[in-house]
PDB file of C-alpha atoms in Angstrom:
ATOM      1  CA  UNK J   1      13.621  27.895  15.811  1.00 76.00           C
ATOM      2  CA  UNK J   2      16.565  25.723  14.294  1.00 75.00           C
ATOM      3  CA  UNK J   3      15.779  23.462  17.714  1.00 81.00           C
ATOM      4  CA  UNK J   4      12.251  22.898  17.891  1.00 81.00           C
ATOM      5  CA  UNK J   5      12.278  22.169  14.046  1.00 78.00           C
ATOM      6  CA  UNK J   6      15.356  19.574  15.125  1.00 80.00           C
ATOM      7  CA  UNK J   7      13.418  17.987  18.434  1.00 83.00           C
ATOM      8  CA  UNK J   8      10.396  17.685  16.174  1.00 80.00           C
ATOM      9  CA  UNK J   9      11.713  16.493  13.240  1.00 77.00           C
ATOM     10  CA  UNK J  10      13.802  13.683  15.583  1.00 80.00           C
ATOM     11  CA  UNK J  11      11.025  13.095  17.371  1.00 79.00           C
ATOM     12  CA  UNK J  12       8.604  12.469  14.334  1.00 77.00           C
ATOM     13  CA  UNK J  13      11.154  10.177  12.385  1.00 77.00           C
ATOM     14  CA  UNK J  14      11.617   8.276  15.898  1.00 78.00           C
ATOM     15  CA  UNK J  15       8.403   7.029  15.251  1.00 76.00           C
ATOM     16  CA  UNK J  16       8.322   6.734  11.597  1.00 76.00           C
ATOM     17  CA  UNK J  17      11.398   4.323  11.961  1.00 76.00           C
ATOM     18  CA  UNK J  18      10.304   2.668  14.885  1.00 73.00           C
ATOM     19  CA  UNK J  19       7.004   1.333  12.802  1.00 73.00           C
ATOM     20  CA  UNK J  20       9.057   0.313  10.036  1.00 72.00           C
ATOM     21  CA  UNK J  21      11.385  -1.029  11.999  1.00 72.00           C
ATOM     22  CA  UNK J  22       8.197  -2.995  13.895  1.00 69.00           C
ATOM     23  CA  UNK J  23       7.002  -4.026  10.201  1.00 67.00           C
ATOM     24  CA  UNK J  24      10.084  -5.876   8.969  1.00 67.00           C
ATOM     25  CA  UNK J  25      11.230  -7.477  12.650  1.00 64.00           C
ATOM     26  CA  UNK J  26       9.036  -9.998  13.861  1.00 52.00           C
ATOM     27  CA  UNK J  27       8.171 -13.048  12.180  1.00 42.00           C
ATOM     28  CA  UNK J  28       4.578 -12.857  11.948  1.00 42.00           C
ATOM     29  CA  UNK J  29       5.266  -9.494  10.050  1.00 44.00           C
ATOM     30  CA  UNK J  30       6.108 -11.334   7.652  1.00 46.00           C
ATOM     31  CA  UNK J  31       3.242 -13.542   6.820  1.00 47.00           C
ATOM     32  CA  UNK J  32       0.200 -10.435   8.238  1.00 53.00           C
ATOM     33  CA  UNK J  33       2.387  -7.161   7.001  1.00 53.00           C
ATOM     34  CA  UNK J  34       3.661  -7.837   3.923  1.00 59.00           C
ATOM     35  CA  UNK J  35       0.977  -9.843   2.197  1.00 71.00           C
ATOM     36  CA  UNK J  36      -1.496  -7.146   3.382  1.00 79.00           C
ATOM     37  CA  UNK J  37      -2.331  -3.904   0.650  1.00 84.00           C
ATOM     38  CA  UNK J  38      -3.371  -2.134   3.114  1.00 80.00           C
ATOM     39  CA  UNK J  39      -0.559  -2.627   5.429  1.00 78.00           C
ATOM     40  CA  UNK J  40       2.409  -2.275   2.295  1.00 84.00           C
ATOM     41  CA  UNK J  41       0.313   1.460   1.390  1.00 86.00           C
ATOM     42  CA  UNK J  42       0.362   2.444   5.089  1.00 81.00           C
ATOM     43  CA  UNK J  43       4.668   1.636   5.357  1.00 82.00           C
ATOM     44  CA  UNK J  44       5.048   3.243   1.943  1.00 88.00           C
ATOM     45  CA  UNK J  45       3.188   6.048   3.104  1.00 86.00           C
ATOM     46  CA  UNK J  46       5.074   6.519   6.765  1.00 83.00           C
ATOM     47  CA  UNK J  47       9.084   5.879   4.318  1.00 87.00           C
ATOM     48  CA  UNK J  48       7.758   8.728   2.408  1.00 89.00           C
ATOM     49  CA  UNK J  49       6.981  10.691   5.310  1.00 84.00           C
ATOM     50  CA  UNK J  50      10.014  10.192   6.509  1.00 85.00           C
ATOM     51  CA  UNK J  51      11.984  10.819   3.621  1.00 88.00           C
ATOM     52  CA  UNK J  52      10.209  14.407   3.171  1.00 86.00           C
ATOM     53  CA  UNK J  53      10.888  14.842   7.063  1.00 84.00           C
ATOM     54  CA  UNK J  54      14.354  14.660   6.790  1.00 86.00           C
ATOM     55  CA  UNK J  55      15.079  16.649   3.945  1.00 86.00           C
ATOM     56  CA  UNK J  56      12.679  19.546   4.373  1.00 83.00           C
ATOM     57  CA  UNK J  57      14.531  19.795   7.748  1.00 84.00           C
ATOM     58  CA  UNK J  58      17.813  19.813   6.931  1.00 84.00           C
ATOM     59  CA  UNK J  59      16.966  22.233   4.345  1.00 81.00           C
ATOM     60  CA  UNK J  60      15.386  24.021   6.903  1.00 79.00           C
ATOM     61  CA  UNK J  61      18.104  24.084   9.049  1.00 81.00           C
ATOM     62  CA  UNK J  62      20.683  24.966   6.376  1.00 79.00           C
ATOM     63  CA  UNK J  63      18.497  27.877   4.940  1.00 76.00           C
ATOM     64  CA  UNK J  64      18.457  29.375   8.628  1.00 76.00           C
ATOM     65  CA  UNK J  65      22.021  28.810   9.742  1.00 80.00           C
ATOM     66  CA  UNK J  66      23.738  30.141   6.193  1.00 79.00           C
ATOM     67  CA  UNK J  67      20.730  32.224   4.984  1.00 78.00           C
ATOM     68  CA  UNK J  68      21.435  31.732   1.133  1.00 82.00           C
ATOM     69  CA  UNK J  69      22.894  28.313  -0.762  1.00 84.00           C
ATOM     70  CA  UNK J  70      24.181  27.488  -3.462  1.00 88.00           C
ATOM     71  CA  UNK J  71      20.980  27.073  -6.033  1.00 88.00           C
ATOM     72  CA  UNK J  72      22.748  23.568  -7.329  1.00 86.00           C
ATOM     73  CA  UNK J  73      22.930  22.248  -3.393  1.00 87.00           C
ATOM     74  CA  UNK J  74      19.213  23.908  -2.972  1.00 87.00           C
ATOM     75  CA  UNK J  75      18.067  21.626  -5.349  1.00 89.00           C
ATOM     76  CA  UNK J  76      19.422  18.654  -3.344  1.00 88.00           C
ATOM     77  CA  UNK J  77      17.086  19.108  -1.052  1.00 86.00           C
ATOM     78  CA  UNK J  78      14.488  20.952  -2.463  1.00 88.00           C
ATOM     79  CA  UNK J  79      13.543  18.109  -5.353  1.00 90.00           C
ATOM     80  CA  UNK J  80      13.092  15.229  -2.886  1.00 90.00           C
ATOM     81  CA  UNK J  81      11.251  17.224  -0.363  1.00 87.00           C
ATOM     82  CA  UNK J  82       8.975  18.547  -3.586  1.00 87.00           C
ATOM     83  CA  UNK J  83       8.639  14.825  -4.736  1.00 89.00           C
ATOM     84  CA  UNK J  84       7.491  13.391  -1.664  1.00 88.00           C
ATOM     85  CA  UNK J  85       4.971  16.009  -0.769  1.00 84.00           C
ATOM     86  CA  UNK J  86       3.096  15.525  -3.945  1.00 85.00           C
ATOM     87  CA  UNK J  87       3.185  11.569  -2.968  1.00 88.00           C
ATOM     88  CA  UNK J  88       1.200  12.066   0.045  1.00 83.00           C
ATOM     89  CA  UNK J  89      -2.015  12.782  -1.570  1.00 82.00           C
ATOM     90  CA  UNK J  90      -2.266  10.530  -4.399  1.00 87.00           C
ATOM     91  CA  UNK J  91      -1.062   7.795  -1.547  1.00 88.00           C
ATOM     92  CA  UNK J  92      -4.289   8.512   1.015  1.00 82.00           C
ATOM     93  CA  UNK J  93      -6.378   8.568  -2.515  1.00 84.00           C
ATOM     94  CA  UNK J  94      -5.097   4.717  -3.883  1.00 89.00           C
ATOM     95  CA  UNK J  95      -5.717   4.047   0.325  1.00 85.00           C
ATOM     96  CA  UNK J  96      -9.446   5.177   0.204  1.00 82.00           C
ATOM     97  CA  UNK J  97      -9.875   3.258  -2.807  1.00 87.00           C
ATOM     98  CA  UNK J  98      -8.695  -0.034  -1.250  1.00 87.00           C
ATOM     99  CA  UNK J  99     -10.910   0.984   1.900  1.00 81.00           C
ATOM    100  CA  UNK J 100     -13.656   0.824  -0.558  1.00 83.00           C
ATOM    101  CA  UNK J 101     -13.067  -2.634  -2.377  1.00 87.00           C
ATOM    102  CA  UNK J 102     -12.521  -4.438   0.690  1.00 83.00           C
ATOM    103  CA  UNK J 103     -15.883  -3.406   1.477  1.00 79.00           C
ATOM    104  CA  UNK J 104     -18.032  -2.510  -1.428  1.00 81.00           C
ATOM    105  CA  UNK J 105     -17.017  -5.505  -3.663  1.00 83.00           C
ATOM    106  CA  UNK J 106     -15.145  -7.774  -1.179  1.00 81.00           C
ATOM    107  CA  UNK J 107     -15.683 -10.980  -3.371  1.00 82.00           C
ATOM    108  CA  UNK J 108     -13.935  -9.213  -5.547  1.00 85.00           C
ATOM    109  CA  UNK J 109     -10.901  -7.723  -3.514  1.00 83.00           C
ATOM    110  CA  UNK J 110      -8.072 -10.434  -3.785  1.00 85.00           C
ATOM    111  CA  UNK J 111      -8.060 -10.701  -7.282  1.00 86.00           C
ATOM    112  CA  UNK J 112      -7.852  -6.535  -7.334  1.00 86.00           C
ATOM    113  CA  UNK J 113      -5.716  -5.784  -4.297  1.00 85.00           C
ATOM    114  CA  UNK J 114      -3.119  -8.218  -4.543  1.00 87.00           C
ATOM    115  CA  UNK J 115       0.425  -7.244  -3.706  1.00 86.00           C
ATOM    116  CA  UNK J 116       1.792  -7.195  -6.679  1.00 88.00           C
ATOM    117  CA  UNK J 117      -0.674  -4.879  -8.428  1.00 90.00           C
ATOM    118  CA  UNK J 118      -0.132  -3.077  -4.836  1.00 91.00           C
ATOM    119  CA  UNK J 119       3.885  -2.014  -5.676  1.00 92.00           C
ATOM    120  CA  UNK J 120       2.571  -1.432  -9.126  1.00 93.00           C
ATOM    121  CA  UNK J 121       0.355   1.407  -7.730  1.00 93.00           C
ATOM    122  CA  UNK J 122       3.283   2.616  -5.543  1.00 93.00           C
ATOM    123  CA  UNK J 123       5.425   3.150  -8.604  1.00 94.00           C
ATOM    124  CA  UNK J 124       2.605   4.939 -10.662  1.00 94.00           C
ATOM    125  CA  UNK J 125       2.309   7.195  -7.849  1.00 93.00           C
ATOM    126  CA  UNK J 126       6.454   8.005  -7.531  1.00 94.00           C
ATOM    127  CA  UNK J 127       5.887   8.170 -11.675  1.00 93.00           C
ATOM    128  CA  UNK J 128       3.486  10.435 -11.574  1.00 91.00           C
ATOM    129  CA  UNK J 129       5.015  12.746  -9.286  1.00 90.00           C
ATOM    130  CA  UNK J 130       8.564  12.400 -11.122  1.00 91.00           C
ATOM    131  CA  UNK J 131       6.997  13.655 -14.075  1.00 91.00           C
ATOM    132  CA  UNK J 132       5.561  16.969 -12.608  1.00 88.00           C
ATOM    133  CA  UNK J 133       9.050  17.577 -11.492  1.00 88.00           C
ATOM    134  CA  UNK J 134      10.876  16.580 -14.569  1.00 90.00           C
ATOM    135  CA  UNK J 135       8.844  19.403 -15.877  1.00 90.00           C
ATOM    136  CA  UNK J 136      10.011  22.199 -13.744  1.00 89.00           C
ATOM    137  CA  UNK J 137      13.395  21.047 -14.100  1.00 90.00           C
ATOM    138  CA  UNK J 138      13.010  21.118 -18.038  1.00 91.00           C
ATOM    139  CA  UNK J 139      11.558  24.749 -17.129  1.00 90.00           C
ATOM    140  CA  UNK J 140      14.494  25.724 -15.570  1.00 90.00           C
ATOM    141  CA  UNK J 141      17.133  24.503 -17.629  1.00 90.00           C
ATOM    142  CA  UNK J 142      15.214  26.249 -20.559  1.00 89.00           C
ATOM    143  CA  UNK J 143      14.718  29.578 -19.112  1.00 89.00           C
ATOM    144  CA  UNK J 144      17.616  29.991 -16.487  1.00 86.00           C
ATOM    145  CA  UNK J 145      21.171  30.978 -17.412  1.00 88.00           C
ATOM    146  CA  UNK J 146      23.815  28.482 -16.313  1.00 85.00           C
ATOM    147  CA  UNK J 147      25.079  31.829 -13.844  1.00 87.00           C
ATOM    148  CA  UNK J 148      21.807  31.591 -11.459  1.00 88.00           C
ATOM    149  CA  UNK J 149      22.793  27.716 -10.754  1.00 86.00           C
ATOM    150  CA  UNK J 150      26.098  29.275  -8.992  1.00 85.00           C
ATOM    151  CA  UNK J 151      24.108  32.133  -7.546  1.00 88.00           C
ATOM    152  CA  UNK J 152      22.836  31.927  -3.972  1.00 88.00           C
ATOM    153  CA  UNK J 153      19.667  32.189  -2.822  1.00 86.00           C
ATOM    154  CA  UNK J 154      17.098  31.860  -0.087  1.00 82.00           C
ATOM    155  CA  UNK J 155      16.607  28.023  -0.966  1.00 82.00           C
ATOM    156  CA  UNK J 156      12.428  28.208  -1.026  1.00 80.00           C
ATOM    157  CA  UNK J 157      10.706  26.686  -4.468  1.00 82.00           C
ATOM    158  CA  UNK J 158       9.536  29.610  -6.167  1.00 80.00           C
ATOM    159  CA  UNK J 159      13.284  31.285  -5.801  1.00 84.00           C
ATOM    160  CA  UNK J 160      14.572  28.582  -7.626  1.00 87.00           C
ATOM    161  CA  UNK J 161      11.597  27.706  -9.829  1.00 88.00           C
ATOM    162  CA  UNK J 162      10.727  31.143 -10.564  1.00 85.00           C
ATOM    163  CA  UNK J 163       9.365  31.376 -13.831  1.00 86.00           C
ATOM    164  CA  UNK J 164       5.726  31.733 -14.632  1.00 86.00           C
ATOM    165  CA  UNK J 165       5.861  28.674 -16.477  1.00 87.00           C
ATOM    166  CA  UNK J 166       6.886  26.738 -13.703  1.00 86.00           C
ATOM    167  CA  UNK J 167       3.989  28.926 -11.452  1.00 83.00           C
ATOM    168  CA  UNK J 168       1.489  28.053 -13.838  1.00 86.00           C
ATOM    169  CA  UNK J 169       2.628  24.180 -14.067  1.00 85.00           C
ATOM    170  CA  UNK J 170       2.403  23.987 -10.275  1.00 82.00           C
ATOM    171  CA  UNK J 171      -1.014  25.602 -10.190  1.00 79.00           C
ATOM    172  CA  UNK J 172      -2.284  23.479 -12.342  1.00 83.00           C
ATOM    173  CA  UNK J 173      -1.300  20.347 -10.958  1.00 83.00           C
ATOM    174  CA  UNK J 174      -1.859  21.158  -7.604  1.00 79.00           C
ATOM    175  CA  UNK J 175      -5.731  21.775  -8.893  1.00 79.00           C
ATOM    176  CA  UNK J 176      -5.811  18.592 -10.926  1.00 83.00           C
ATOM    177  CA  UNK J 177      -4.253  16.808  -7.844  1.00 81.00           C
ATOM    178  CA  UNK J 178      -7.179  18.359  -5.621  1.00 78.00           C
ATOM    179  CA  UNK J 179      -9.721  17.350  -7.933  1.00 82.00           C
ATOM    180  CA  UNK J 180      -9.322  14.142  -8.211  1.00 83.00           C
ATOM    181  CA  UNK J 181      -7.855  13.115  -4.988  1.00 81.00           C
ATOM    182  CA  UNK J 182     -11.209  14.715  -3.326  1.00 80.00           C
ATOM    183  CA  UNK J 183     -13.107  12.992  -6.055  1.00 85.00           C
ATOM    184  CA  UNK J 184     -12.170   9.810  -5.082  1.00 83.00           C
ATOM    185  CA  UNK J 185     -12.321  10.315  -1.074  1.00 79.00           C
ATOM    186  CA  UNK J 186     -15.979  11.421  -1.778  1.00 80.00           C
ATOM    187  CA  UNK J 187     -17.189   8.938  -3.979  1.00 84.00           C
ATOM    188  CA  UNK J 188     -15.670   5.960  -2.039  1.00 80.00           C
ATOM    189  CA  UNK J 189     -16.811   7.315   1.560  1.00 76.00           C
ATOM    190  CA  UNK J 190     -20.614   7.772   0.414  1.00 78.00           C
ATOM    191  CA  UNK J 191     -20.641   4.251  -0.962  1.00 80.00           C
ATOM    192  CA  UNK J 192     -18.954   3.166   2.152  1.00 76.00           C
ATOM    193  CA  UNK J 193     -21.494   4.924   4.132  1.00 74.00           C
ATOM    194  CA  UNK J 194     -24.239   3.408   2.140  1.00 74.00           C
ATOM    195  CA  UNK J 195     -23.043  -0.096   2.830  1.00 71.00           C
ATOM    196  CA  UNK J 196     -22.259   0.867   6.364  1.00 63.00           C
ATOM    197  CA  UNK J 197     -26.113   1.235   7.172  1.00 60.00           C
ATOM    198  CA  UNK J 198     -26.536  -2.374   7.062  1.00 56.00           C
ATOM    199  CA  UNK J 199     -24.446  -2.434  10.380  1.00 50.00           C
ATOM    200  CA  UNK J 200     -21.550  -4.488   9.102  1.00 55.00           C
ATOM    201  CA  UNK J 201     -18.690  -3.631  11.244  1.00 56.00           C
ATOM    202  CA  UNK J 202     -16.068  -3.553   8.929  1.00 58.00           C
ATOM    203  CA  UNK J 203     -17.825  -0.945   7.053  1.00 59.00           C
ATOM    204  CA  UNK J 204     -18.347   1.047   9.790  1.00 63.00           C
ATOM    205  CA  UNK J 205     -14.541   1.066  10.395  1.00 66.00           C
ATOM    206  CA  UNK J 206     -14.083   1.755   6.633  1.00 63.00           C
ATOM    207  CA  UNK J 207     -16.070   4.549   6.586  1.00 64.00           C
ATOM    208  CA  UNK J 208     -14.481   5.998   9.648  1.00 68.00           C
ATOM    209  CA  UNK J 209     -11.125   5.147   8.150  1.00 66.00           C
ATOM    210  CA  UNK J 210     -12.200   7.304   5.021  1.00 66.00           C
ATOM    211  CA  UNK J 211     -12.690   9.947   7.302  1.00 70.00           C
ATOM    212  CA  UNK J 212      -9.475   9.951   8.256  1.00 69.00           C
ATOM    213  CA  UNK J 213      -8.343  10.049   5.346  1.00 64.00           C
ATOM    214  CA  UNK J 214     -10.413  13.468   5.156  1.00 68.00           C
ATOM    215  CA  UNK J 215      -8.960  15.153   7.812  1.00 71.00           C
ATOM    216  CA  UNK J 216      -5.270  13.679   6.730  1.00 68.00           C
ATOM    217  CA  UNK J 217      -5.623  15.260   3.175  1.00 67.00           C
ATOM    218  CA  UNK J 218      -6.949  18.323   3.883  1.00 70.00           C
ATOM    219  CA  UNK J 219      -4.192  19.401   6.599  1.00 69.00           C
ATOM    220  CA  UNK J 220      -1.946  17.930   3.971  1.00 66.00           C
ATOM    221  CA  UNK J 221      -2.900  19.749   0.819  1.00 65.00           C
ATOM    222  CA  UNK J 222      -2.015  23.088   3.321  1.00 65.00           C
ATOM    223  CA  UNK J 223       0.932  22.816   1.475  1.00 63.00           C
ATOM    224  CA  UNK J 224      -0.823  24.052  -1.838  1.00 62.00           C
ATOM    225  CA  UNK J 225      -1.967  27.545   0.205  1.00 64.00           C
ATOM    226  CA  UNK J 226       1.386  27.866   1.846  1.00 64.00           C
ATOM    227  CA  UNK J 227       3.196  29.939  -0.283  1.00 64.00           C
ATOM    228  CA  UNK J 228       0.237  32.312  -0.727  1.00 67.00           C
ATOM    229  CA  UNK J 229      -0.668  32.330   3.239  1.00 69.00           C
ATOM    230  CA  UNK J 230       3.443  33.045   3.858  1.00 69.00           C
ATOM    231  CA  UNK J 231       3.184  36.126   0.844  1.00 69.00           C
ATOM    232  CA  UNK J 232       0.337  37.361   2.853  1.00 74.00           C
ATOM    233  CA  UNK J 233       1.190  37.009   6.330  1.00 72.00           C
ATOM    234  CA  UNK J 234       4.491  38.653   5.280  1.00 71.00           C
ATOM    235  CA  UNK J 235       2.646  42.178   5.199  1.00 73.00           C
ATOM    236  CA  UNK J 236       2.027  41.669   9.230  1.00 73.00           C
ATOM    237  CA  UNK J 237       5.041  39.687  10.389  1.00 71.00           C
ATOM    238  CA  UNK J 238       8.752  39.449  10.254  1.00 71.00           C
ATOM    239  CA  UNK J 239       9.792  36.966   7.233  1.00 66.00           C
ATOM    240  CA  UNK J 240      11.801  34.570   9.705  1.00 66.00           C
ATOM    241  CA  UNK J 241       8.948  33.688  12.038  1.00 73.00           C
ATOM    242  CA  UNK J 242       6.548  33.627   9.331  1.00 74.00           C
ATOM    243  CA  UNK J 243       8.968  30.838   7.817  1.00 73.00           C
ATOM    244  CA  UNK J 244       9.319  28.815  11.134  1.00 77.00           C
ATOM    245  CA  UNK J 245       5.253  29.181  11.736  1.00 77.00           C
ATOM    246  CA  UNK J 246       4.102  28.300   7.991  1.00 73.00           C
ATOM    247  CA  UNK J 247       6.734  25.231   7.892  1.00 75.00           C
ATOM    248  CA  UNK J 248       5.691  23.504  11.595  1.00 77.00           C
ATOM    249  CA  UNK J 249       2.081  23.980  10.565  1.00 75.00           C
ATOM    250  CA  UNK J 250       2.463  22.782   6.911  1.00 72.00           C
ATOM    251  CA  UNK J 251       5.167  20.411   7.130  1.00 73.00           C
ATOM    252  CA  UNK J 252       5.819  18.507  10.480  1.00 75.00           C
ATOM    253  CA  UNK J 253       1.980  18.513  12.022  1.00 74.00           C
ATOM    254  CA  UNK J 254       0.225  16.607   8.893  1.00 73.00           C
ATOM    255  CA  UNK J 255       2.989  13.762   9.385  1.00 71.00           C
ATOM    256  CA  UNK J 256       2.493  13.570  13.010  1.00 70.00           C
ATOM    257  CA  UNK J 257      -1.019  12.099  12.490  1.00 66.00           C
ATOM    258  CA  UNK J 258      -0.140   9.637   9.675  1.00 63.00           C
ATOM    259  CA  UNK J 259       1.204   6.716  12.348  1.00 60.00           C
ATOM    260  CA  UNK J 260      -1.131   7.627  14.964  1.00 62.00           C
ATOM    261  CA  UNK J 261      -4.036   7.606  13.093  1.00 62.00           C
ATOM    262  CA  UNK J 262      -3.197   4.716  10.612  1.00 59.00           C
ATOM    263  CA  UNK J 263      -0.602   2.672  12.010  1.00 57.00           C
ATOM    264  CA  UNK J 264      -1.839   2.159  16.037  1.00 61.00           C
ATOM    265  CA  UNK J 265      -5.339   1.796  15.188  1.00 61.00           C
ATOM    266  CA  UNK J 266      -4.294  -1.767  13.719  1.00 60.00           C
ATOM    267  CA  UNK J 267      -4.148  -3.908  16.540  1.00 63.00           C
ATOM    268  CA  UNK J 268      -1.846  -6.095  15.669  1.00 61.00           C
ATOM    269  CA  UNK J 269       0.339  -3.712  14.608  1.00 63.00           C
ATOM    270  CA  UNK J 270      -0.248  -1.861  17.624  1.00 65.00           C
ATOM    271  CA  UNK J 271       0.726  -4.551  19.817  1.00 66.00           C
ATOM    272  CA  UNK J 272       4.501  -5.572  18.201  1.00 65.00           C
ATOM    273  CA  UNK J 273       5.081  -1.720  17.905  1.00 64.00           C
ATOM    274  CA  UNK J 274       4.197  -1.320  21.476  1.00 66.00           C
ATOM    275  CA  UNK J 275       6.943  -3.817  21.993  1.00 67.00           C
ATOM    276  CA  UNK J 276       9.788  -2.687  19.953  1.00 62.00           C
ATOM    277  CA  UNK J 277       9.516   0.793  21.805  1.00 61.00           C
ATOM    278  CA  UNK J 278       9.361  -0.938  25.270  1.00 61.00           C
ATOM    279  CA  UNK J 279      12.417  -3.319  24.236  1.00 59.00           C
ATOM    280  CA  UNK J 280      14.403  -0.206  22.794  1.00 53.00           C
ATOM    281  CA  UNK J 281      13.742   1.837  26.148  1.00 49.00           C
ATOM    282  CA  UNK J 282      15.255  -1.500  28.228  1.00 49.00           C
ATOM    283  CA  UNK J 283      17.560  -1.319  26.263  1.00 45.00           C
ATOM    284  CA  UNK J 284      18.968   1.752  26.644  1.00 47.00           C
ATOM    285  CA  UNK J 285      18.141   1.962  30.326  1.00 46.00           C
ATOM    286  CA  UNK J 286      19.060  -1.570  31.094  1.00 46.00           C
ATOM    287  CA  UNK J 287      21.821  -2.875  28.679  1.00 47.00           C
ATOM    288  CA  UNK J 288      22.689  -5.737  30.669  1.00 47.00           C
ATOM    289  CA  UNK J 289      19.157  -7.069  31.035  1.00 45.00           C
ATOM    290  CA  UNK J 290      17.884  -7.411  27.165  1.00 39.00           C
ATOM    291  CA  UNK J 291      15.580  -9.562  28.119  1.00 37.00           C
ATOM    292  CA  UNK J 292      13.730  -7.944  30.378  1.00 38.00           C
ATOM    293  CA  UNK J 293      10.711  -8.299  27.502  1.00 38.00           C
ATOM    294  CA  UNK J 294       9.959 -11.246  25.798  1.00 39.00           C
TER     295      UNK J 294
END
């Protein structure tokens, strides 16, 4: 189980780090990428993938090898890979919403979507997710004796976050989270759709691109069922399996889609990233002959 998490995992952040890697090489990145909303939300949104990738596998990985940790090295790993999963969301929400100025009030879209008011967004989202785990760790501090953070455990959230306060908090977030993220995807896909009927193409991609978004958000707000779908299956199933099962499904698939779906449909992003994986096979294969591709 440790190795398929492993070949996944590598293979998934392979990817990740190629695009980003694609993003800040080439020249013309420069003046298309990084002036570009769109393309700064998609790259923030495929580093925070990545980021929750790594950590939820090495804790992963570490929770299967030794079994219990160390509830001060659990958190290590455990805040980070909490932090970025609630990013996700709000992310594909402020990403349907640009979807839906470029085409519903595009006279008005450069003086909204400019890049500055772009990294603002970013850091509102990291904010808001901070805050929701400042929380828990004020939680814990308050109820916890200072004995449980040298304890071991079986480094999963609610082992570590285990008071009904924290429950409760996480509930209730998760549903306000829901709620509004679905909110917006709905509002801003009808009114794409309604604008889409007058057969403008780039509304027509919008819309589809909403879509997306859809199908992105639901696999990843999984996360929100998992711990009751792992309490349940639990009943049926050895606790291991149900573990390795719950994690691939919840964890790894939803960030397999995120640069296929967003990140290759771009065609000029398709086309240098295309490139960069072609150079860095030649490379490997042919050191001698770098320039094999232009």
């Amino acid at each position: 189980m440790n190795t398929t998490v492993v070949i996944l995992g590598l293979t998934m952040n392979y990817i990740n780090a190629a695009m980003i890697h694609t993003f800040n090489k080439h020249d013309v990145s420069t003046a298309e990428f990084f002036m570009n909303p769109r393309d700064i939300l998609f790259i923030h949104l495929v580093l925070n993938d990545l980021l929750l990738l790594t950590t939820s596998i090495l804790l992963f990985v570490f929770t299967f090898t030794l079994n219990t940790v160390y509830v001060s090295i659990c958190l290590v790993f455990l805040l980070p890979t909490i932090l970025t999963a609630h990013n996700t969301p709000l992310n594909l929400a402020v990403m349907a919403a640009e979807c839906y100025i470029s085409v519903c009030v595009p006279l008005r879209y450069r003086n909204i979507c400019t890049v500055k008011r772009t990294y603002i967004v970013i850091g509102i989202i990291w904010s808001i997710s901070s805050l929701t785990m400042l929380l828990d760790l004020i939680i814990l501090f308050a109820t916890e004796p200072l004995q449980f953070f040298q304890s071991r455990v079986f480094c999963d959230r609610d082992n570590v976050f285990r008071s009904s306060l924290s429950i409760n908090r996480r509930d209730a977030t998760n549903i306000l989270f829901l709620v509004v993220v679905w909110i917006t995807l709905f509002y801003t896909y009808f009114r794409i759709l309604f604008v889409a009927k007058a057969a403008a193409s780039n509304a027509k991609k919008a819309r589809n691109t909403i879509l997306i978004h859809g199908c992105q958000l639901l696999l990843c707000m999984t996360v929100y069922v998992q711990p009751m779908v792992t309490n349940t299956l639990t009943l049926f199933f050895p606790v291991s399996y149900i573990f390795f099962v719950t994690f691939i499904i919840f964890q790894i698939l939803p960030r397999f889609l995120s640069p296929i779906i967003y990140g290759l449909r771009d065609k000029t992003f398709r086309k240098y990233f295309i490139r960069t994986v072609m150079c860095t096979i030649t490379i490997k294969i042919h050191p001698n002959k770098r320039m094999m591709l232009p």
